[in-house]
mmCIF file of C-alpha atoms and ligand atoms in Angstrom:
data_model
loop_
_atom_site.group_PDB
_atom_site.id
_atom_site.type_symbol
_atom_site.label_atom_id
_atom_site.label_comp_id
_atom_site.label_asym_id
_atom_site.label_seq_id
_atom_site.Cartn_x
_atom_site.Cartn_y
_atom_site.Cartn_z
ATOM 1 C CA UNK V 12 64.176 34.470 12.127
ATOM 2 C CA UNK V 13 67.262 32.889 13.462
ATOM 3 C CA UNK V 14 67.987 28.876 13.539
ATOM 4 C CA UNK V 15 67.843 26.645 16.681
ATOM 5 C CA UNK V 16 70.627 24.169 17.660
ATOM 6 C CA UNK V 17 69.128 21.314 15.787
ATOM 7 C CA UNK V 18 67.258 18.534 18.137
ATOM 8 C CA UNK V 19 68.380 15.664 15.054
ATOM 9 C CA UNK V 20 67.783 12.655 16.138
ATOM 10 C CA UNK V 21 66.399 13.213 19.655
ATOM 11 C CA UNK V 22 62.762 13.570 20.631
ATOM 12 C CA UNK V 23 61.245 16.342 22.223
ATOM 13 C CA UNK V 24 58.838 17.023 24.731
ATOM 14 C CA UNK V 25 56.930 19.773 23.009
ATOM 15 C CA UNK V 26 54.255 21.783 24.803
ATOM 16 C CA UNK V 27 51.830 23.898 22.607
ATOM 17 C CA UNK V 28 49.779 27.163 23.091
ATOM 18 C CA UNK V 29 47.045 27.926 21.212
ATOM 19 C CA UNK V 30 45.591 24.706 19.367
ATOM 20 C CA UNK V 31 43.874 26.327 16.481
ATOM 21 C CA UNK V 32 44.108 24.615 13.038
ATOM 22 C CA UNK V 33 47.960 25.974 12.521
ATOM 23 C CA UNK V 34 48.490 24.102 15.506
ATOM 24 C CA UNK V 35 46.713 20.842 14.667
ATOM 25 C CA UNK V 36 48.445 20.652 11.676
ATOM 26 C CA UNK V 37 51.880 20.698 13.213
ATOM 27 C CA UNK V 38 51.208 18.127 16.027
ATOM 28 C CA UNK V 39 50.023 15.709 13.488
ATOM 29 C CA UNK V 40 53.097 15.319 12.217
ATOM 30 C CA UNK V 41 55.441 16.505 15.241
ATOM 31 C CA UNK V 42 53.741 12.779 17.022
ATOM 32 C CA UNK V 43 54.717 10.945 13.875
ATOM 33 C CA UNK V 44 57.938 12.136 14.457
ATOM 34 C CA UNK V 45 58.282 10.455 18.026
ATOM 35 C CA UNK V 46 57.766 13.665 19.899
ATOM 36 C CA UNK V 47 55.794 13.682 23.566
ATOM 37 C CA UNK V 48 52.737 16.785 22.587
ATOM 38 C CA UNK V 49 51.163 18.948 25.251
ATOM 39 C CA UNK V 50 48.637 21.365 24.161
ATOM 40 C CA UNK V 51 46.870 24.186 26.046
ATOM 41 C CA UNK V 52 44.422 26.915 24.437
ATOM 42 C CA UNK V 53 41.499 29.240 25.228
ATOM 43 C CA UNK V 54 38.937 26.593 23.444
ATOM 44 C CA UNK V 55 38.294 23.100 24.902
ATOM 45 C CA UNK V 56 40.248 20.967 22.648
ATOM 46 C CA UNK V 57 40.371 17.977 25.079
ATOM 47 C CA UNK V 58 38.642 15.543 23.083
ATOM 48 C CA UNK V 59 40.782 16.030 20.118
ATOM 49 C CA UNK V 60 43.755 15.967 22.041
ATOM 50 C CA UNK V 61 42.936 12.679 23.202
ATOM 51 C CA UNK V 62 42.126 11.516 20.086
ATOM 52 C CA UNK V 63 45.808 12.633 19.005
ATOM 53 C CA UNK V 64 47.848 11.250 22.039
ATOM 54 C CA UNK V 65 48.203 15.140 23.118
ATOM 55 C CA UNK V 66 48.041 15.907 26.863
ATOM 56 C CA UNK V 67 45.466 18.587 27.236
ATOM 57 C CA UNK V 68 45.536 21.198 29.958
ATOM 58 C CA UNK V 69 43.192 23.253 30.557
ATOM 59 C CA UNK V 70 45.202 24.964 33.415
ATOM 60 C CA UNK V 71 48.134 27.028 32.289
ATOM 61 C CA UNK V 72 50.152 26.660 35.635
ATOM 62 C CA UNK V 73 50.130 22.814 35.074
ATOM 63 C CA UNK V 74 50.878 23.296 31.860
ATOM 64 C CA UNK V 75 53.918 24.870 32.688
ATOM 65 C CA UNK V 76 54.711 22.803 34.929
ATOM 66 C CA UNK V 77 54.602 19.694 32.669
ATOM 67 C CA UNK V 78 58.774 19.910 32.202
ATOM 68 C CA UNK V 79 58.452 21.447 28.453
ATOM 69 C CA UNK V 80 61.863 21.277 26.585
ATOM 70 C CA UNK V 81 59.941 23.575 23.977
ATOM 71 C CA UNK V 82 57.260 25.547 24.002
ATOM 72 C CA UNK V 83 55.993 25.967 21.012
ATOM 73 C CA UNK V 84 53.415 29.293 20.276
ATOM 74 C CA UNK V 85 50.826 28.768 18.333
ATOM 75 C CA UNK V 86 47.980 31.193 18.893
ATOM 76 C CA UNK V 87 46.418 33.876 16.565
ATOM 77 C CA UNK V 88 49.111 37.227 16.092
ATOM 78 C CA UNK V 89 46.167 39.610 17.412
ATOM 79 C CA UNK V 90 45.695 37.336 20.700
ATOM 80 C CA UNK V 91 49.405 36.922 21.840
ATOM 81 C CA UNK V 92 49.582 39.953 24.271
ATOM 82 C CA UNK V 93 46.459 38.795 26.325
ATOM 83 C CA UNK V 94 47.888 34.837 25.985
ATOM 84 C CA UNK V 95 51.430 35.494 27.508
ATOM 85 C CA UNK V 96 49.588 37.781 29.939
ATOM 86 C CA UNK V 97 47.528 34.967 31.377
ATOM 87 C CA UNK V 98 50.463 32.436 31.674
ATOM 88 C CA UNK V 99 53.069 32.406 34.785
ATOM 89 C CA UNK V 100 55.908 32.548 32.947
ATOM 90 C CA UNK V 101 58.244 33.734 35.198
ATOM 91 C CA UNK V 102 57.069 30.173 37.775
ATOM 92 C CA UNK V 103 58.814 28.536 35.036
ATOM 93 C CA UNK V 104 60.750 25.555 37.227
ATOM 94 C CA UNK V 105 63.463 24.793 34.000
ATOM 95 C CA UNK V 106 65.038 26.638 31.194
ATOM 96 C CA UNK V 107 62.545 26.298 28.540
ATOM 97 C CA UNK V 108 63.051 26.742 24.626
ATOM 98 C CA UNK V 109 60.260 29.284 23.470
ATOM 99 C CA UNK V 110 59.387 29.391 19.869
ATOM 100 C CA UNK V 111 56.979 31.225 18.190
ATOM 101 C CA UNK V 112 55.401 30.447 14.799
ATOM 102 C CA UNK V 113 53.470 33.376 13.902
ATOM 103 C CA UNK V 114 53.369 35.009 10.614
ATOM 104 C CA UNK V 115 54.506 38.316 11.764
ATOM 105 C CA UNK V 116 58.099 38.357 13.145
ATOM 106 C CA UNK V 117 59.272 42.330 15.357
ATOM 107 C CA UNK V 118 55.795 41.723 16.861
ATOM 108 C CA UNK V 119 56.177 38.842 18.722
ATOM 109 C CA UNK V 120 60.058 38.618 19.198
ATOM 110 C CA UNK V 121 59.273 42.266 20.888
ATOM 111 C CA UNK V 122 56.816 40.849 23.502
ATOM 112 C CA UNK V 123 58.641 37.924 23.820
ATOM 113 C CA UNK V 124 61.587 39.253 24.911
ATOM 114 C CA UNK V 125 59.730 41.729 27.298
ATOM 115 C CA UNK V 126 57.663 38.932 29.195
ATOM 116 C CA UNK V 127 60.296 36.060 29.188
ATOM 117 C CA UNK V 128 62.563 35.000 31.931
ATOM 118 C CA UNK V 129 65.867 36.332 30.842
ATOM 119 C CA UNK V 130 67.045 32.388 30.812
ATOM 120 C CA UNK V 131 64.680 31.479 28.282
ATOM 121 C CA UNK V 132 66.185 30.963 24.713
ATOM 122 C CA UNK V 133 63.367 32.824 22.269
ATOM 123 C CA UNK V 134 63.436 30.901 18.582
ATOM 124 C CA UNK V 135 61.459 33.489 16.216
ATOM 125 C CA UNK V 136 60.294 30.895 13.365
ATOM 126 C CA UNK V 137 57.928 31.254 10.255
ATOM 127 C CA UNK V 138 56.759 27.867 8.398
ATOM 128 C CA UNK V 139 56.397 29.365 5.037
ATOM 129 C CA UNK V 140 53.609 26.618 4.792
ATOM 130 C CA UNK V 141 50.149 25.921 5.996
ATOM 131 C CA UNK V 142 47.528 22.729 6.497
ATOM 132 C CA UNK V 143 46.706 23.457 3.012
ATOM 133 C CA UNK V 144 50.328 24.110 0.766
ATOM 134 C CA UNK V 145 51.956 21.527 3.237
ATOM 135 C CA UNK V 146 49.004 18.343 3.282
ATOM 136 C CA UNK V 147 51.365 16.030 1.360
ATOM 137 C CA UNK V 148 54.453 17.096 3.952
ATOM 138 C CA UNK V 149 56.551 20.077 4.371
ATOM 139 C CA UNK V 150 59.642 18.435 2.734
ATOM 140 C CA UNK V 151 61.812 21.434 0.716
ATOM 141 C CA UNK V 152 59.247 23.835 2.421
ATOM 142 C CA UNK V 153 60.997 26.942 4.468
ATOM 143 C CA UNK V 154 60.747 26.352 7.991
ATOM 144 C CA UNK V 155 63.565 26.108 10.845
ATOM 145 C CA UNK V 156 63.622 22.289 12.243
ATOM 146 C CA UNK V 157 62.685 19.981 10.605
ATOM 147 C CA UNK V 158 65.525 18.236 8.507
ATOM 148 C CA UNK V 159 64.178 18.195 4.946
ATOM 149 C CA UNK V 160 63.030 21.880 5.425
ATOM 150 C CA UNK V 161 64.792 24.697 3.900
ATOM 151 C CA UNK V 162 66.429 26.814 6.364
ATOM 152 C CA UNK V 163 66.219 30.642 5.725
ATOM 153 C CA UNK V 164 68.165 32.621 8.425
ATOM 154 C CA UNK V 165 67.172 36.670 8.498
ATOM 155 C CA UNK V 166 66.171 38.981 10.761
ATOM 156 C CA UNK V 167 62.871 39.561 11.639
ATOM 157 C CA UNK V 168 62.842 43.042 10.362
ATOM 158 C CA UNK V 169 64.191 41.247 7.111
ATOM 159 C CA UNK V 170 61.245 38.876 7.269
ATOM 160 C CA UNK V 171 58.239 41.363 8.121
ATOM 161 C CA UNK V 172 59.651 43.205 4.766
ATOM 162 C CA UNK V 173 59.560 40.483 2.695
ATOM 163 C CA UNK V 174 56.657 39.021 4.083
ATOM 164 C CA UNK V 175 54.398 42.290 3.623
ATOM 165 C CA UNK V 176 55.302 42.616 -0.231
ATOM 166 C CA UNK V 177 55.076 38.627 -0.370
ATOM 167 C CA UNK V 178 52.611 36.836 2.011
ATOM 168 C CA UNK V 179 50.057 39.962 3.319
ATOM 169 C CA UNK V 180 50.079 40.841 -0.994
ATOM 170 C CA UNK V 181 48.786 37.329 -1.388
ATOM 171 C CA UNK V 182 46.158 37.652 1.321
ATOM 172 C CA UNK V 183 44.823 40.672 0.205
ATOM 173 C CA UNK V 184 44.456 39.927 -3.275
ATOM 174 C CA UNK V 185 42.742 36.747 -2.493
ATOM 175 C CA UNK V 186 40.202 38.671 -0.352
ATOM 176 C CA UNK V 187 39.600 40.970 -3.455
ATOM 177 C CA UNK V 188 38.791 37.984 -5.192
ATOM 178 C CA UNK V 189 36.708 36.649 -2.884
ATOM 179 C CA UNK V 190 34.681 39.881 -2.043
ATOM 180 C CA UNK V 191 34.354 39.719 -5.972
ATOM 181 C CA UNK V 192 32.928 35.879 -5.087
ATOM 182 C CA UNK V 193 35.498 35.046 -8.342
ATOM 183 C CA UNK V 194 34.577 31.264 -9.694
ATOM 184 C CA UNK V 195 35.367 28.955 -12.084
ATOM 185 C CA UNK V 196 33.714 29.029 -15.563
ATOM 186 C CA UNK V 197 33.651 26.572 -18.499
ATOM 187 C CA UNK V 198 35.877 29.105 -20.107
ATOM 188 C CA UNK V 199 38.418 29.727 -17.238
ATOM 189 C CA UNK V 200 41.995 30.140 -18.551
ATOM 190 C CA UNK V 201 45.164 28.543 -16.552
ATOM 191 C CA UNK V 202 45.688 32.433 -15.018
ATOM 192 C CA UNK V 203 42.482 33.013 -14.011
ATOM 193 C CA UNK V 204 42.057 29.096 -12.272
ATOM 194 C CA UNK V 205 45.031 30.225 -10.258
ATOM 195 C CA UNK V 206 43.264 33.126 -8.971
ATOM 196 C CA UNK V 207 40.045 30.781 -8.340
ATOM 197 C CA UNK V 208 42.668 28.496 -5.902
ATOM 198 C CA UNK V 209 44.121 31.715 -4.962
ATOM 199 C CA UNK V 210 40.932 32.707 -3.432
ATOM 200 C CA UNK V 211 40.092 29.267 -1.815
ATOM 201 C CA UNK V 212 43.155 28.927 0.015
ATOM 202 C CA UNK V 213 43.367 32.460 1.110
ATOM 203 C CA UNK V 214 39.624 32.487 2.490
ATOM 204 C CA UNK V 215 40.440 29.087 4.846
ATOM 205 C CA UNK V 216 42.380 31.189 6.775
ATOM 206 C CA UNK V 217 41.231 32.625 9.710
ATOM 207 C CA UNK V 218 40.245 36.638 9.472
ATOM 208 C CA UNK V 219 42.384 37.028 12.507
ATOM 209 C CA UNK V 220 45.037 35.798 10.759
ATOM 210 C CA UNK V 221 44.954 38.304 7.895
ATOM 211 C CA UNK V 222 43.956 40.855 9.958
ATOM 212 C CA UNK V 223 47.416 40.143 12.186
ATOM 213 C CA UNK V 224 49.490 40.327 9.326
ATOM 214 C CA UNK V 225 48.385 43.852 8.810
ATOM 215 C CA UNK V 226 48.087 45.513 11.962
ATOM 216 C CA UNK V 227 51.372 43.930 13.497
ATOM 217 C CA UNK V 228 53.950 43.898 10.728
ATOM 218 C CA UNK V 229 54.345 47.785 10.108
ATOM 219 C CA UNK V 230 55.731 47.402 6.313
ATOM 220 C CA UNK V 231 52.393 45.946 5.681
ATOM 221 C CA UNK V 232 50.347 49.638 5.592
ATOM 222 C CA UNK V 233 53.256 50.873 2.889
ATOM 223 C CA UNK V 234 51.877 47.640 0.566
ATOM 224 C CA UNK V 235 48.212 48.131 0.501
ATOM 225 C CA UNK V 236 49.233 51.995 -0.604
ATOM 226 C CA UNK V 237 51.567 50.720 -3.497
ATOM 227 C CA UNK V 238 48.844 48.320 -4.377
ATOM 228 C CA UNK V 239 46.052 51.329 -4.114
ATOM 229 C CA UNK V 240 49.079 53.579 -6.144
ATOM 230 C CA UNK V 241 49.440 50.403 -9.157
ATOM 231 C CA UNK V 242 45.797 49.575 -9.279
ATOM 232 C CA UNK V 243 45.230 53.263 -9.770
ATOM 233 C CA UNK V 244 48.198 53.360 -12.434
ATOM 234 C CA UNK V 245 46.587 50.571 -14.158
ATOM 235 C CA UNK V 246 43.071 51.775 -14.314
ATOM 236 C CA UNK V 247 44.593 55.325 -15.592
ATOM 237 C CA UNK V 248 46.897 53.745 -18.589
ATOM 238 C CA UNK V 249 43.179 51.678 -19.430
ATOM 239 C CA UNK V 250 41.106 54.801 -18.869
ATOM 240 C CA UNK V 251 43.725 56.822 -21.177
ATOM 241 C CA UNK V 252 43.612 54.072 -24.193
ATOM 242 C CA UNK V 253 39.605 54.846 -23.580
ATOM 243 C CA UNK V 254 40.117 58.430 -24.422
ATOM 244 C CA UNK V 255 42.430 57.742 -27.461
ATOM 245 C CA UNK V 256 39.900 55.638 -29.590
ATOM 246 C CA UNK V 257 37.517 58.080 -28.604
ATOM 247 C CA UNK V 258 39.376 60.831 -30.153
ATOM 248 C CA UNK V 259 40.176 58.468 -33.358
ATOM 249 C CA UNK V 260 36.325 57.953 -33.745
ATOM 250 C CA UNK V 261 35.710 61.949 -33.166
ATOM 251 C CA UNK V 262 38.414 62.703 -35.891
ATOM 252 C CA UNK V 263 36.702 60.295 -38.202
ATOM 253 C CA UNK V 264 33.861 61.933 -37.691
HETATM 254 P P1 NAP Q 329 44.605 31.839 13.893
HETATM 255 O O1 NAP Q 329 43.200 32.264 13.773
HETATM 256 O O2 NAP Q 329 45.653 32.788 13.477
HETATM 257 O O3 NAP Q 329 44.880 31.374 15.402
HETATM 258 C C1 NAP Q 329 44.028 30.452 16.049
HETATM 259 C C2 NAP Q 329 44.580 30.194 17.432
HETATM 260 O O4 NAP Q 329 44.587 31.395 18.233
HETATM 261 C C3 NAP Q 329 43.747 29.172 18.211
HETATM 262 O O5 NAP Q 329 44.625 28.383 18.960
HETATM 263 C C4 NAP Q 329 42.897 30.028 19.139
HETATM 264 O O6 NAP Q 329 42.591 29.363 20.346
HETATM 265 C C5 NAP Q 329 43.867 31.156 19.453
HETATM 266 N N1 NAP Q 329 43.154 32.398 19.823
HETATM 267 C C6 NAP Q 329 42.483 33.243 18.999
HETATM 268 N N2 NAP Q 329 41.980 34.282 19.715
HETATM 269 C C7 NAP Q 329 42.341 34.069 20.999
HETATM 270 C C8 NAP Q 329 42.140 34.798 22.213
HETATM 271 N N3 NAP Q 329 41.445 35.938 22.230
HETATM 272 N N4 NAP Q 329 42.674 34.302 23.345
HETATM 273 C C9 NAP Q 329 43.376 33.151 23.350
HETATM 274 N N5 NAP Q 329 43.607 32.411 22.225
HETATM 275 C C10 NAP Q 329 43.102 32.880 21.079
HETATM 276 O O7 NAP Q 329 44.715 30.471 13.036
HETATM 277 P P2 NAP Q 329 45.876 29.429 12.729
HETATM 278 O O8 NAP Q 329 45.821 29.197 11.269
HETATM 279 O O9 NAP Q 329 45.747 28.285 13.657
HETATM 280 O O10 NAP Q 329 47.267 30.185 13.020
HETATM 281 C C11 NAP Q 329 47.940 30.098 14.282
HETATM 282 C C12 NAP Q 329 49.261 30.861 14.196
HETATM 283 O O11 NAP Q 329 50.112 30.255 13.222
HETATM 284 C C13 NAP Q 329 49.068 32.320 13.746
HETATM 285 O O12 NAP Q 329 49.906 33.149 14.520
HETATM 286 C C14 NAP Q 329 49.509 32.325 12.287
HETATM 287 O O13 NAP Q 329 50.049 33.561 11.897
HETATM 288 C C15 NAP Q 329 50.581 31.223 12.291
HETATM 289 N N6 NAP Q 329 50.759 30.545 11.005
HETATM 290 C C16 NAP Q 329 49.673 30.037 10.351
HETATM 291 C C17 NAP Q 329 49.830 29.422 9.118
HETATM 292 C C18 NAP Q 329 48.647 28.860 8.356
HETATM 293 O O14 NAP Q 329 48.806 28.444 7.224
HETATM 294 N N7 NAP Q 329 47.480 28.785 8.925
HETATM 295 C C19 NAP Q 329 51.128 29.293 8.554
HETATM 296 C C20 NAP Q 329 52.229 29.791 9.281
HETATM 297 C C21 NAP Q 329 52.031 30.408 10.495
HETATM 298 P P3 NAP Q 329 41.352 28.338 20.451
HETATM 299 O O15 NAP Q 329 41.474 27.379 19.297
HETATM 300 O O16 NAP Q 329 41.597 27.663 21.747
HETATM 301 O O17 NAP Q 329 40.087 29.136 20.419
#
């Protein structure tokens, strides 16, 4: 991830691909900040849009057209290839900010840089944050822009590491729990109600989502094996305790 040159006090006019809920969440608060929203995506999201004060196009050349100062790219990590292959980009009439807020970070600075104008400026950005952890603001939250964010500057390679031993480790687990349909129980202990809200927040996600964060951040395969290798390691030290009172109760026999 690297920082922008900050847009402070200015507003922006912002346009936005791929209005999925990420997306939603963002604009809600980018138009209480004073910024002018465009949106495009695959889905019809013109009513909403409208709703929101967001110019809606369902036409990606007039989208690009529409004299973006940033676009912002919001779409699901699995569907950015086919999304920056059906967009113009090198029609682009102005230099155009492009930043990117998916959850993997080689993967789409990689593409990026491959289908962009060589003019464009690329911002690689990851709100550590979602519609959920962020509903009562993103103040202290990491995330580049915003002025009461944290800003984290590293490399993406520096990111997709931390992020696959962090953020995929989080995902999984909470789609253990859920295939284990975990709830809460008159007797449920402070630990085990944080792996109850653990679940629920990690389920609201899309599958896409999780599924992205595995196939296109290539630490993320060398996690799920040193989770496999600890649950294993667990289970063993449990199963070996087993076999010990077993050969107490033999010997008292
Ligand atoms: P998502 O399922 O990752 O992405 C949904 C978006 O992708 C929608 O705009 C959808 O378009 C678009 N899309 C999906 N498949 C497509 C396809 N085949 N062709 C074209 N567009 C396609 O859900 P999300 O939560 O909104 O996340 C969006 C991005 O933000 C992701 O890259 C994610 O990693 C990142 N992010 C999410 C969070 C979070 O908390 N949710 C936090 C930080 C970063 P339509 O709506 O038009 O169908």
């Amino acid at each position: 991830m690297s920082t922008s040159s900050s847009c402070q006090s200015s507003t922006l006019k912002i346009g936005i691909i791929g209005f999925g809920p990420f997306a939603q969440f963002l604009a809600k608060t980018m138009i209480k900040q004073g910024h002018t929203l465009r949106a495009t995506s695959r889905s019809d999201h013109s009513q909403l849009c409208q709703d929101l004060g967001i110019s809606y196009f369902r036409n990606a050349i007039t989208f690009l057209e529409a004299d973006n100062d940033v676009i912002l790219i919001c779409t699901s990590i699995l569907s950015l290839p086919e999304v920056l292959k059906s967009m113009p980009l090198h029609g682009l009439k102005r230099q155009t900010l492009f930043a990117d807020v998916l959850s993997v970070k080689e993967y789409p600075r990689d593409l990026l840089l491959k289908v962009l104008p060589e003019e464009s400026d690329i911002l690689c950005t990851h709100p550590m944050f979602g519609p959920e952890s962020a509903k009562d603001g993103w103040k202290d939250l990491a995330f580049v822009y915003d002025k009461g964010c944290r800003m984290l500057e590293m490399s993406c390679e520096e990111h997709d590491k931390m992020a696959a031993r962090s953020q995929f480790l989080t995902h999984t687990i909470g789609r253990v729990l859920s295939e284990m349909e975990i709830k809460s129980t008159p007797i449920s202990t402070k630990g085990f109600e944080s792996l109850v809200q653990l679940k629920e927040v990690t389920v609201k996600d899309s599958f896409d989502l999780f599924s992205g964060l595995f196939l296109c951040n290539r630490f993320a395969k060398e996690e799920l094996k040193n989770l496999e290798i600890s649950f294993e390691k667990v289970k063993l030290k449990l199963l070996d305790m087993m076999n010990v009172r077993q050969d107490i109760n033999d010997s008292n026999l």
